[in-house]
CSV table of C-alpha atoms in Angstrom, one decimal:
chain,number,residue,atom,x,y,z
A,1473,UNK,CA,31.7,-4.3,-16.8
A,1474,UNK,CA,31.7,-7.7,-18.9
A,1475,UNK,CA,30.6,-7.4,-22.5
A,1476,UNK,CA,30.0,-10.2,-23.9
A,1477,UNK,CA,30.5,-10.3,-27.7
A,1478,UNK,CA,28.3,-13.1,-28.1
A,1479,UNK,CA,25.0,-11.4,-27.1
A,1480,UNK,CA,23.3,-8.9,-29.6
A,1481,UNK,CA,22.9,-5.1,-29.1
A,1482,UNK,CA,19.4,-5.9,-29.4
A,1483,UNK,CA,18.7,-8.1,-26.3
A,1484,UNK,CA,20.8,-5.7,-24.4
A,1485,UNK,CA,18.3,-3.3,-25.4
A,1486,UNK,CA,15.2,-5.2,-24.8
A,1487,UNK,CA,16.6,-5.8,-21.4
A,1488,UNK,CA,17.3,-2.1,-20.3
A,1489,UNK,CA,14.2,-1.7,-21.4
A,1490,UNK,CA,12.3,-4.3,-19.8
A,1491,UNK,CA,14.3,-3.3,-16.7
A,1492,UNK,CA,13.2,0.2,-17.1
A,1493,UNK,CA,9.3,-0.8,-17.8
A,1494,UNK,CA,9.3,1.1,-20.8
A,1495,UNK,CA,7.9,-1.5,-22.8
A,1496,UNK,CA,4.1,-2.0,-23.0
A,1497,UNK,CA,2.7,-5.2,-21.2
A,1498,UNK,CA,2.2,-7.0,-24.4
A,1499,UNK,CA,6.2,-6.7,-25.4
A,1500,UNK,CA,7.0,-7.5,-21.8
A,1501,UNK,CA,5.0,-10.9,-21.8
A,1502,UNK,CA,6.8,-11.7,-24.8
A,1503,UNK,CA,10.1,-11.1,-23.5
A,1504,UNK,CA,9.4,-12.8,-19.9
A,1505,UNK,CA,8.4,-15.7,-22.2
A,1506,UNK,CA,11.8,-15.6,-24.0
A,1507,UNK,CA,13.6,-15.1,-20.5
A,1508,UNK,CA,12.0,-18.4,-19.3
A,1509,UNK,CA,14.3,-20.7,-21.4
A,1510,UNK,CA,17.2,-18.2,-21.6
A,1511,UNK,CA,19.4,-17.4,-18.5
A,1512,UNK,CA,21.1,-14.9,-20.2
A,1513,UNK,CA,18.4,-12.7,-20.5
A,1514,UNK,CA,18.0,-12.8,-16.8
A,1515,UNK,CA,21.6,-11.9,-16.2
A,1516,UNK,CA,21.3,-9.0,-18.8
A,1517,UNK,CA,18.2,-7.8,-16.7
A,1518,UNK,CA,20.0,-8.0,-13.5
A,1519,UNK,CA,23.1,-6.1,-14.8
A,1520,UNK,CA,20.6,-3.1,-16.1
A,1521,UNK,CA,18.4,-2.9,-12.9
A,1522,UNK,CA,21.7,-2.5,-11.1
A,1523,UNK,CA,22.7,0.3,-13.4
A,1524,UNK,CA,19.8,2.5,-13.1
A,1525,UNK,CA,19.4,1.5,-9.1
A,1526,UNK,CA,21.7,4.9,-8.0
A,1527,UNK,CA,19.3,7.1,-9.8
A,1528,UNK,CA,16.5,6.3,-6.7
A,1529,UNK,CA,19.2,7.6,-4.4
A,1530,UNK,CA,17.8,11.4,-5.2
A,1531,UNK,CA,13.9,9.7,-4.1
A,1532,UNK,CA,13.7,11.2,-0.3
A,1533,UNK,CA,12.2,9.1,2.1
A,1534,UNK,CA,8.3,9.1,3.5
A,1535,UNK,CA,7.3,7.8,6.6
A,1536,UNK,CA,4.1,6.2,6.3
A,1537,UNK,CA,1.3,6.0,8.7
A,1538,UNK,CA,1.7,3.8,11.4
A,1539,UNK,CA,-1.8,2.4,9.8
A,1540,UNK,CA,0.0,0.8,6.8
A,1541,UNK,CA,2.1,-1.8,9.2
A,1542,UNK,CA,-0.8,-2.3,11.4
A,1543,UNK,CA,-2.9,-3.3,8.3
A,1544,UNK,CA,0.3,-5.2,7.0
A,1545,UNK,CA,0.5,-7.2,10.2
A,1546,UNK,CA,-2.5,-8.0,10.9
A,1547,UNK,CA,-3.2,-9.1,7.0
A,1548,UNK,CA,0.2,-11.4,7.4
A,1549,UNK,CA,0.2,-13.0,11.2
A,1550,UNK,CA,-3.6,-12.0,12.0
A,1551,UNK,CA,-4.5,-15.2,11.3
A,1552,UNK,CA,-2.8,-18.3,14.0
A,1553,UNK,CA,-2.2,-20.5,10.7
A,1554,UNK,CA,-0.7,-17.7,8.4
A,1555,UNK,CA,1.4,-19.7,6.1
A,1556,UNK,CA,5.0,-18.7,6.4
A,1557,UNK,CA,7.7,-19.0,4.0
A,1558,UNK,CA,7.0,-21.6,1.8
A,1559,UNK,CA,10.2,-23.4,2.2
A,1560,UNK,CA,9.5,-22.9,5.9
A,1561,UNK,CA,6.0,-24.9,5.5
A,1562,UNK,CA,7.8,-27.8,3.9
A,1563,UNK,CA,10.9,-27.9,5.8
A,1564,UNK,CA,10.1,-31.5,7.8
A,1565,UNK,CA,11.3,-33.1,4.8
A,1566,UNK,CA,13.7,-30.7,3.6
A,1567,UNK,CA,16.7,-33.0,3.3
A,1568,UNK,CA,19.2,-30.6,1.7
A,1569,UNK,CA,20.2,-27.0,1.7
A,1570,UNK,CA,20.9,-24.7,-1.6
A,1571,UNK,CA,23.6,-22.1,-2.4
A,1572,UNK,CA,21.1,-19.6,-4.3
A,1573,UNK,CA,22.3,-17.8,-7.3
A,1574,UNK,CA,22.2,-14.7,-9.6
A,1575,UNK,CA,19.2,-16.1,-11.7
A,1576,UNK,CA,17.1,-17.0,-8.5
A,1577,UNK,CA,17.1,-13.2,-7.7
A,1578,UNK,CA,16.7,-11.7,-11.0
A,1579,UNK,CA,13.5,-14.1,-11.0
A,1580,UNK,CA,12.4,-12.8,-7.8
A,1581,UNK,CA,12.6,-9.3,-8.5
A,1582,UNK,CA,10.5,-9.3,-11.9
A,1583,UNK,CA,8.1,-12.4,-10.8
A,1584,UNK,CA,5.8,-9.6,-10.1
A,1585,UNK,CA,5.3,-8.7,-13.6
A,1586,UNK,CA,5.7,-12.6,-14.5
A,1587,UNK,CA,3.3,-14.4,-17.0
A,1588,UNK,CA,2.4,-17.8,-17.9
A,1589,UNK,CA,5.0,-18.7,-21.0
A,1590,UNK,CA,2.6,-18.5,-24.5
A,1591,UNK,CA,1.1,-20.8,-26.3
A,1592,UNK,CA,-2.4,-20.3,-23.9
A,1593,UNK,CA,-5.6,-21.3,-25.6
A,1594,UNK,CA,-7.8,-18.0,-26.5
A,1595,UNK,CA,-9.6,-16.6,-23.1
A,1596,UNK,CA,-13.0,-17.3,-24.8
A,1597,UNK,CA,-12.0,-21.3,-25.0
A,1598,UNK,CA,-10.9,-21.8,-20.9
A,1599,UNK,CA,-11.3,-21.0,-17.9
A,1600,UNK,CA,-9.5,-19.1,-15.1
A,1601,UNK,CA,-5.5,-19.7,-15.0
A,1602,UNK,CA,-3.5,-20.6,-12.2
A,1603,UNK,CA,0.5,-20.6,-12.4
A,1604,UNK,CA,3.0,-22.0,-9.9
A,1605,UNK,CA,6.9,-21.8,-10.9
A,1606,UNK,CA,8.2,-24.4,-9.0
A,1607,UNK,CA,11.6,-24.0,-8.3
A,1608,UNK,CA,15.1,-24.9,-6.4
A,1609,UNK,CA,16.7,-22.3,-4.2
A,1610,UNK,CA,19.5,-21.9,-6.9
A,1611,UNK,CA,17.3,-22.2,-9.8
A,1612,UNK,CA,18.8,-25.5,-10.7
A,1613,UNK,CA,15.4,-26.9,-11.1
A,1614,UNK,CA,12.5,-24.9,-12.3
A,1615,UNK,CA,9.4,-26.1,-13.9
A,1616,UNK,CA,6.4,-23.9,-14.9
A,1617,UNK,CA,2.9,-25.3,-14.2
A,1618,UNK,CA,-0.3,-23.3,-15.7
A,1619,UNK,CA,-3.4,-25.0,-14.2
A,1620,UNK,CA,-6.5,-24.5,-16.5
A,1621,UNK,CA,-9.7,-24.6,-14.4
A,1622,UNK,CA,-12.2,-25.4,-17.6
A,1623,UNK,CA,-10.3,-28.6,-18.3
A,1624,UNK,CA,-8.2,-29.5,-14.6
A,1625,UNK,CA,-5.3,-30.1,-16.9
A,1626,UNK,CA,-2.1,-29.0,-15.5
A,1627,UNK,CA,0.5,-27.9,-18.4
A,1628,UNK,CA,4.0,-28.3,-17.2
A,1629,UNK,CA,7.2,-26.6,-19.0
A,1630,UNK,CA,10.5,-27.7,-17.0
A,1631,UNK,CA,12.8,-24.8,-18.0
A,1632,UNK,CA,15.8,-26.0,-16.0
A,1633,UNK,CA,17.1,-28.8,-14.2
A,1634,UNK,CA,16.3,-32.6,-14.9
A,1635,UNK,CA,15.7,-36.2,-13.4
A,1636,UNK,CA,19.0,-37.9,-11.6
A,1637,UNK,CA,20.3,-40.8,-13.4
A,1638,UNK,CA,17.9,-43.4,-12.7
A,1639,UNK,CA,15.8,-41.1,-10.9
A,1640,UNK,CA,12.8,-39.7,-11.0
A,1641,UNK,CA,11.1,-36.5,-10.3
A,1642,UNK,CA,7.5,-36.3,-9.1
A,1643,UNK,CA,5.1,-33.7,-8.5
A,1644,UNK,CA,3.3,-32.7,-5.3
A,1645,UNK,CA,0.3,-31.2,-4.5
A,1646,UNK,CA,0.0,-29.8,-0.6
A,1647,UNK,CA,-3.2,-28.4,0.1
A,1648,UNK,CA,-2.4,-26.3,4.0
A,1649,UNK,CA,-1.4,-28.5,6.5
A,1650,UNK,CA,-2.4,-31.6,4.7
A,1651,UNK,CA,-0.1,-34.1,3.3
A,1652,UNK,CA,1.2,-33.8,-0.1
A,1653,UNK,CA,-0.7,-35.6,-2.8
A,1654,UNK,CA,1.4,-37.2,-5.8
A,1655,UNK,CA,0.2,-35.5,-9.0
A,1656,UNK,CA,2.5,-37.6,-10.6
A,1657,UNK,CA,6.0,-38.0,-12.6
A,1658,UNK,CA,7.2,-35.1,-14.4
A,1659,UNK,CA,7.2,-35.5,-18.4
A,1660,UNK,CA,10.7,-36.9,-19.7
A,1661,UNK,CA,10.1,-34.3,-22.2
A,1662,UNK,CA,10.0,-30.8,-20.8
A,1663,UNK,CA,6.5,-30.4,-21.9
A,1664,UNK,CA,3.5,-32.3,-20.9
A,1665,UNK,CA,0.3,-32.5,-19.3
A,1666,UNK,CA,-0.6,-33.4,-15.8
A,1667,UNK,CA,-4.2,-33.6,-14.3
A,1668,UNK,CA,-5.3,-32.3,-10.8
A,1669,UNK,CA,-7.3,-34.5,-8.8
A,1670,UNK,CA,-10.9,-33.3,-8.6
A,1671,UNK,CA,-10.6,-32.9,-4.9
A,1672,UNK,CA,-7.8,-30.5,-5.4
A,1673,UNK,CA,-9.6,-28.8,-7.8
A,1674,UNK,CA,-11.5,-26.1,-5.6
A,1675,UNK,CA,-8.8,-24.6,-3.7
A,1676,UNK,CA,-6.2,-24.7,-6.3
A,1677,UNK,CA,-5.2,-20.7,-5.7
A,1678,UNK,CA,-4.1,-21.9,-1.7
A,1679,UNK,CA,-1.8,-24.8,-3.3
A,1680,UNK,CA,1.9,-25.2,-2.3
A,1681,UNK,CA,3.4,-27.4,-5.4
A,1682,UNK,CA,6.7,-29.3,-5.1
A,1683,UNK,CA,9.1,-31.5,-6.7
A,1684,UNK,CA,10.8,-34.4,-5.1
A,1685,UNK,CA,13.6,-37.1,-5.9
A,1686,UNK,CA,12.3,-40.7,-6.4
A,1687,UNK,CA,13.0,-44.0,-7.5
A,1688,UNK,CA,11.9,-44.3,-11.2
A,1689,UNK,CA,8.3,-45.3,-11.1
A,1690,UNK,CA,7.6,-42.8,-8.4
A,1691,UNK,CA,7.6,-42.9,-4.6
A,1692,UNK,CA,6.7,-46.5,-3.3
A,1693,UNK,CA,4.8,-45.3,-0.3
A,1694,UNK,CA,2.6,-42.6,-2.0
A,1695,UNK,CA,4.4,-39.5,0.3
A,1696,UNK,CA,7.5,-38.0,-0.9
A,1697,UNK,CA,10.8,-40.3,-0.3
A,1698,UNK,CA,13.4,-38.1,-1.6
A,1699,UNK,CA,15.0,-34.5,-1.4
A,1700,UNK,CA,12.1,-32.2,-1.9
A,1701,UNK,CA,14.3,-29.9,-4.5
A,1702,UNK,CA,11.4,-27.3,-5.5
A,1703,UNK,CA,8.7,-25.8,-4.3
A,1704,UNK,CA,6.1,-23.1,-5.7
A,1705,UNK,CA,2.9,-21.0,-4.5
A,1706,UNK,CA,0.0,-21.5,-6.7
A,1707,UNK,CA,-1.5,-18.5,-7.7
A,1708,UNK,CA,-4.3,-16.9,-10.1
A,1709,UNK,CA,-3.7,-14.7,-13.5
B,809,UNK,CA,22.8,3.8,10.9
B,810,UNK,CA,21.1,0.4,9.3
B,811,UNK,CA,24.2,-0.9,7.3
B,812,UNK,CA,23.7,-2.9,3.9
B,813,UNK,CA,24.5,-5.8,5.6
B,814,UNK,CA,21.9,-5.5,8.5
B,815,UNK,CA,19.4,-5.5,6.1
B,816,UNK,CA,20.6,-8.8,4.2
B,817,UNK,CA,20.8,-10.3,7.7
B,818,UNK,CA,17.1,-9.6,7.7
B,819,UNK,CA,15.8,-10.6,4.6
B,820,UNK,CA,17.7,-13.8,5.4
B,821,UNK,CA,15.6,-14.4,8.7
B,822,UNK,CA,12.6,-13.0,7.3
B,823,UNK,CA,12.8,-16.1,4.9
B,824,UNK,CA,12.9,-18.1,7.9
B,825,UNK,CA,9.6,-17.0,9.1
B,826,UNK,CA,11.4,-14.4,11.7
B,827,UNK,CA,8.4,-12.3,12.2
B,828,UNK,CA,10.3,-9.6,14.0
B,829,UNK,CA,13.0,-9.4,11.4
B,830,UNK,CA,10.3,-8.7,9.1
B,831,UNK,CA,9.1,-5.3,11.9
B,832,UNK,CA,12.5,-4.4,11.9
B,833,UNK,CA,13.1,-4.6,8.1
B,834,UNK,CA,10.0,-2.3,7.5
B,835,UNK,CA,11.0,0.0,10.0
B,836,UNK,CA,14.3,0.2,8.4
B,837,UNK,CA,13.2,0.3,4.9
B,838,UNK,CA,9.6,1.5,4.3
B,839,UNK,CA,10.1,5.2,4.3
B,840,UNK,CA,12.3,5.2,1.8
B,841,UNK,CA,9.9,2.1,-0.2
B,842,UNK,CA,6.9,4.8,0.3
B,843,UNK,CA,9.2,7.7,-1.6
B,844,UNK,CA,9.8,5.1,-4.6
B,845,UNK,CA,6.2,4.4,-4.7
B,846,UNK,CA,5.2,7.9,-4.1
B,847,UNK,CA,7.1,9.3,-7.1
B,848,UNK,CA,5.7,6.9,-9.6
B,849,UNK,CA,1.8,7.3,-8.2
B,850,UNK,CA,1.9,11.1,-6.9
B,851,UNK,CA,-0.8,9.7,-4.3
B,852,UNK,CA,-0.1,8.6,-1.2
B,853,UNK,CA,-3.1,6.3,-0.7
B,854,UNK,CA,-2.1,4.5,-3.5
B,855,UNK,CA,1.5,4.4,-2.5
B,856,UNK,CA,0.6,3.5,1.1
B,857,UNK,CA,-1.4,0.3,-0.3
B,858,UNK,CA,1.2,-0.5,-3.0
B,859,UNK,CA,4.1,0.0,0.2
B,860,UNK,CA,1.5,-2.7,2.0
B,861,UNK,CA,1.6,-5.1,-1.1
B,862,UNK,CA,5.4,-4.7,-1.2
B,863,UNK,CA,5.8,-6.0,2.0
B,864,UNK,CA,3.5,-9.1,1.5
B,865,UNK,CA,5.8,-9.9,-1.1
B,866,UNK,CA,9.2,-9.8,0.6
B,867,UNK,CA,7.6,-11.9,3.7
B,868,UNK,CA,6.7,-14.0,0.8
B,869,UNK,CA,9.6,-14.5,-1.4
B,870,UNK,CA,12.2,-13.3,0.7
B,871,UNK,CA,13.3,-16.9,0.5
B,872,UNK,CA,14.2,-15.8,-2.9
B,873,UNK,CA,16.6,-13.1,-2.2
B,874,UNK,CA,20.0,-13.8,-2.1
B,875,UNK,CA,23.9,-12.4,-2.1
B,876,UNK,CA,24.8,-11.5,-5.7
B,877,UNK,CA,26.2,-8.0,-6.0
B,878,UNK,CA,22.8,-6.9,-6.1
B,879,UNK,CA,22.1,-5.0,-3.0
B,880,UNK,CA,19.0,-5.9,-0.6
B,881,UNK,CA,18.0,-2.3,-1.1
B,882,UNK,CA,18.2,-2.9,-5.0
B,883,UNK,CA,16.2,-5.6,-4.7
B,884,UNK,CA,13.4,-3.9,-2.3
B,885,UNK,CA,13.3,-1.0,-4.3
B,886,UNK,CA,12.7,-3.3,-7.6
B,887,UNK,CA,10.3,-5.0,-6.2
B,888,UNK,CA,8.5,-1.8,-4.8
B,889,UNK,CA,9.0,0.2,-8.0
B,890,UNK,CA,7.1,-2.2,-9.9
B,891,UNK,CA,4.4,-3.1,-7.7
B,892,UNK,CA,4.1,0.6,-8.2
B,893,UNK,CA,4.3,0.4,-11.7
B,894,UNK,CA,1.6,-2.6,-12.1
B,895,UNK,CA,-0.7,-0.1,-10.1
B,896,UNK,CA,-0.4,2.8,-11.9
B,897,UNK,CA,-0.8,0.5,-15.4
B,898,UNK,CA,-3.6,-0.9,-14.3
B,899,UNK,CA,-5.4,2.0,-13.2
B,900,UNK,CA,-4.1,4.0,-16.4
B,901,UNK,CA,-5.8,1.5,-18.7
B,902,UNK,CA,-8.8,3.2,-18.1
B,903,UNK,CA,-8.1,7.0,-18.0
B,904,UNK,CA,-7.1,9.2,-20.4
B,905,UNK,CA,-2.8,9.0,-21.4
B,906,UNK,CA,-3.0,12.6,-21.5
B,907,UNK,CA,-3.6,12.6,-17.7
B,908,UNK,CA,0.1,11.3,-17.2
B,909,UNK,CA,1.2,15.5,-18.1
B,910,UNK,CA,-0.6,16.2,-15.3
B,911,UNK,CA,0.8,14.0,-12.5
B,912,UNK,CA,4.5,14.4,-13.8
B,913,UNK,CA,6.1,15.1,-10.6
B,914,UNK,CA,9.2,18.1,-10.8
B,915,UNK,CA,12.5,16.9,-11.6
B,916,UNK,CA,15.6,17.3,-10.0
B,917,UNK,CA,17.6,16.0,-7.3
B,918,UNK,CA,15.7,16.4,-3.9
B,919,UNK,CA,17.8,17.9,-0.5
B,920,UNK,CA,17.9,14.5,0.9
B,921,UNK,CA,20.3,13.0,-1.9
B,922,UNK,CA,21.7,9.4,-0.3
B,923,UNK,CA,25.4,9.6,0.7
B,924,UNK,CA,26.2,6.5,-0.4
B,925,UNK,CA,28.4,7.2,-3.4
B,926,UNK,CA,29.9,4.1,-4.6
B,927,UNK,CA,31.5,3.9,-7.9
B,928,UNK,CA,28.6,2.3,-9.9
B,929,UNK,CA,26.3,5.3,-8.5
B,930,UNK,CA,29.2,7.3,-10.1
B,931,UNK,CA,29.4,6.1,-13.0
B,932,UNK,CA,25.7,6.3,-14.3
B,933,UNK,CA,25.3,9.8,-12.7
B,934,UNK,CA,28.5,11.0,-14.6
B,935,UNK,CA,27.2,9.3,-17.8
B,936,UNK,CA,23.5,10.8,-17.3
B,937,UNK,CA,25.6,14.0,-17.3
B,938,UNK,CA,26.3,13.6,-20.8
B,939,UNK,CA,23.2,12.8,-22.4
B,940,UNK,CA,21.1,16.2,-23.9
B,941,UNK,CA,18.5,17.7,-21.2
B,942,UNK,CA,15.9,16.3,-22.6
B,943,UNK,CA,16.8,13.1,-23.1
B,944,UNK,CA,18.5,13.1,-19.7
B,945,UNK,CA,14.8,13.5,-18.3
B,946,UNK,CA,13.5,10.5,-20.4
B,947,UNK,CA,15.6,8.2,-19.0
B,948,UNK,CA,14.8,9.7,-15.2
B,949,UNK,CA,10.9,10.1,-16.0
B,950,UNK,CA,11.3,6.4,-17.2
B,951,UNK,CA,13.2,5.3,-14.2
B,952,UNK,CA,12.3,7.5,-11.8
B,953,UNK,CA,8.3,8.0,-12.9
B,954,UNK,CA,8.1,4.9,-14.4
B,955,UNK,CA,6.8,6.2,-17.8
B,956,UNK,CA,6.5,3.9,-20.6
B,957,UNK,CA,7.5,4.8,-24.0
B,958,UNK,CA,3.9,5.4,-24.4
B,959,UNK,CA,4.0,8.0,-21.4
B,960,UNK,CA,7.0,9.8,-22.8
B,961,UNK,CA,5.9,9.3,-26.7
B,962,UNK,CA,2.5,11.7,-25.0
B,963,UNK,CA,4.9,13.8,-22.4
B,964,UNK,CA,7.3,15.2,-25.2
B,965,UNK,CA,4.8,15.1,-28.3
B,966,UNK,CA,6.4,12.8,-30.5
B,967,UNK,CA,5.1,10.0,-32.4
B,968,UNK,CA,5.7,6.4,-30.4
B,969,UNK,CA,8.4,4.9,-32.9
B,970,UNK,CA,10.1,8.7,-32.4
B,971,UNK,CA,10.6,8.1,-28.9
B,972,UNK,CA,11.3,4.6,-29.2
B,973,UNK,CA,14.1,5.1,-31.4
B,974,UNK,CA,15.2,8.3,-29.5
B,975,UNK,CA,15.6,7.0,-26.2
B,976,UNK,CA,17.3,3.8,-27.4
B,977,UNK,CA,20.0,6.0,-28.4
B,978,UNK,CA,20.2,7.2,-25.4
B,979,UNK,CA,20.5,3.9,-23.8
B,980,UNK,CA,23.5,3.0,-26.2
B,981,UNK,CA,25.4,6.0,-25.3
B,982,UNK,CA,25.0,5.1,-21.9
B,983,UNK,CA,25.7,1.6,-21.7
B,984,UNK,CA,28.8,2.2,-23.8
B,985,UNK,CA,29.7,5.1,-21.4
B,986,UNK,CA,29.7,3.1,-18.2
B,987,UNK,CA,31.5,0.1,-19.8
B,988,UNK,CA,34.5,2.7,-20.4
């Protein structure tokens, strides 16, 4: 097992322990928050879920009803237009595919717990939340987007990845079948402020976002022109 | 036998869409999904319906999933273990802590222990071996039950900080005994 000198007892700790869910949901928003703009943390969360995972070897198994998969079926495909894997829904202009890493994973397994990074105005002062973390296959890209619906502003925190040289990255809005609608160019900073279209505005929990490659300035044509390199669900917290 | 592998295979059409990779990976996995979630929510409606939402999220992130040393049934059991965990929070925040005594399910190893024994299953059982009784059921009630330190702070009477600084010990002397 590697060691690493350089990381402190303390996050190894807070890792276990986030791993474990023995923290309370306060202490594990704070430490999602912090794993946003450090991989290491993610690492240190995969290594401990890994640890613990031959302890649910003793859990026997328990067939469930046939019910359940009926209902699960039927709730997935019951409907002709069920929306498949997202990736799936935008492959036309998928132009590249993407080795997926470690961090993708770790992100994966605890995006169920996930939270919108801090600093959120007080509940009282907005309205309900949306969050979309749009991001590559491999995790090379990854930009956070918390979608207020008392103001329409869309905050944006890139935590990984950046523009090309000479490039640009803008941000999609797909709305079902429809075609994608520019939102605009990502902040040069990693933090900024986008605005959703009004139109977009009642439907934002169905939204597909994504992130293509453009010329600086932005796509000429108004669709995407480039390698569509991330793409996130919209969905409420 | 379903092999480690046929279950990657799986996840890797489901996040292609494959809707009868997705049938075969419940019917491959979901029994032993439904024990996870069972143990943490000692109800089987609940578990049943957390099982359902499990699902719904591997069809939807299976894209996600990928070769790492962590093993597809790592990652559905994660994924299926908190899902139960959420559910169980988020009916608890309403009823009484002390309730949590009450649905503690027994401890100790069931008949049906798994015979995969790879070295890293070794390794934590052998260290879990050295750790007191009772702190040797902390770390399963946490795992296993998931109980928060506020769970097991109520469970074995002690005051939160207690247990806190108790079972962090615990996790020290295990981390340094499987990185021997």
């Amino acid at each position: 097992m590697s060691t690493q000198p350089e990381i402190p007892e303390e996050d190894h700790l807070l890792a276990t322990e986030y791993a474990l869910r023995l923290l309370t949901k306060d202490e594990e928003a704070a430490f999602e928050a912090r794993m946003l703009d450090d991989r290491d943390l993610e690492a240190l969360v995969a290594e401990a879920v890994n640890q613990f995972a031959p302890l649910s070897d003793e859990i026997a198994e328990e067939r469930p009803s046939p019910a359940v998969k009926t209902a699960l079926l039927a709730d997935l495909f019951g409907e002709a237009d069920t929306p498949t894997s997202i990736w799936d829904r935008i492959g036309l202009w998928r132009a590249t595919s993407f080795a997926a890493t470690a961090a993708a994973v770790v992100m994966a397994v605890m995006l169920v717990t996930q939270q919108a990074p801090a600093p959120l105005p007080p509940a009282s002062e907005r309205g309900a939340l949306f969050v979309s973390e749009i991001a590559a296959e491999d995790n090379s890209l990854r930009v956070l987007a918390v979608y207020d619906a008392a103001t329409g502003g869309l905050q944006i925190n890139r935590t990984a990845g950046a523009p090309a040289p000479d490039r640009a990255l803008e941000l999609w809005a797909i709305a079902g079948d429809n075609a994608p609608v520019s939102l605009g160019l990502l902040p040069a900073d990693a933090k900024g402020q986008l605005s959703l279209p009004e139109a977009l505005r009642a439907d934002v929990g169905g939204l597909v976002l994504a992130i293509s490659d453009e010329p600086t300035g932005g796509s000429p044509t108004g669709a995407p022109t480039g390698a569509v390199l991330a793409v996130g669900q919209v969905t409420d917290i | 036998m379903t092999t480690t592998s046929d279950i990657e295979h799986m996840i890797s059409r489901v996040a292609l869409g494959d809707r009868t990779a997705f049938s075969n990976l419940y019917d491959a996995t979901s029994a032993k999904l439904l024990g996870v979630a069972l143990r943490v929510l000692n109800n089987r409606a609940s578990a049943e319906d957390v099982l359902q939402e499990t699902f719904m999220k591997v069809w939807r992130y299976a894209d996600r999933y990928s070769r790492n040393g962590m093993s597809p049934m790592t990652w559905l059991i994660t994924i299926a273990r908190n899902t139960a965990i959420d559910r169980l929070r988020a009916t608890k925040d309403e009823s009484d802590v002390a309730d949590v005594m009450d649905t503690m399910p027994s401890s100790g190893p069931t008949p049906e222990q798994s015979a995969i024994a790879s070295s890293e299953a070794g390794r934590i059982m052998g260290c879990m071996e050295q750790l007191d009784d009772d702190k040797r059921d902390a770390v399963r009630g946490a795992y296993l039950d998931g109980l928060s330190y506020a769970d097991l702070a109520a469970r074995f009477d002690v005051p939160l900080n207690t247990m806190r600084t108790w079972l962090r010990r615990s996790l020290i002397s295990l981390r340094e005994c499987m990185s021997q």
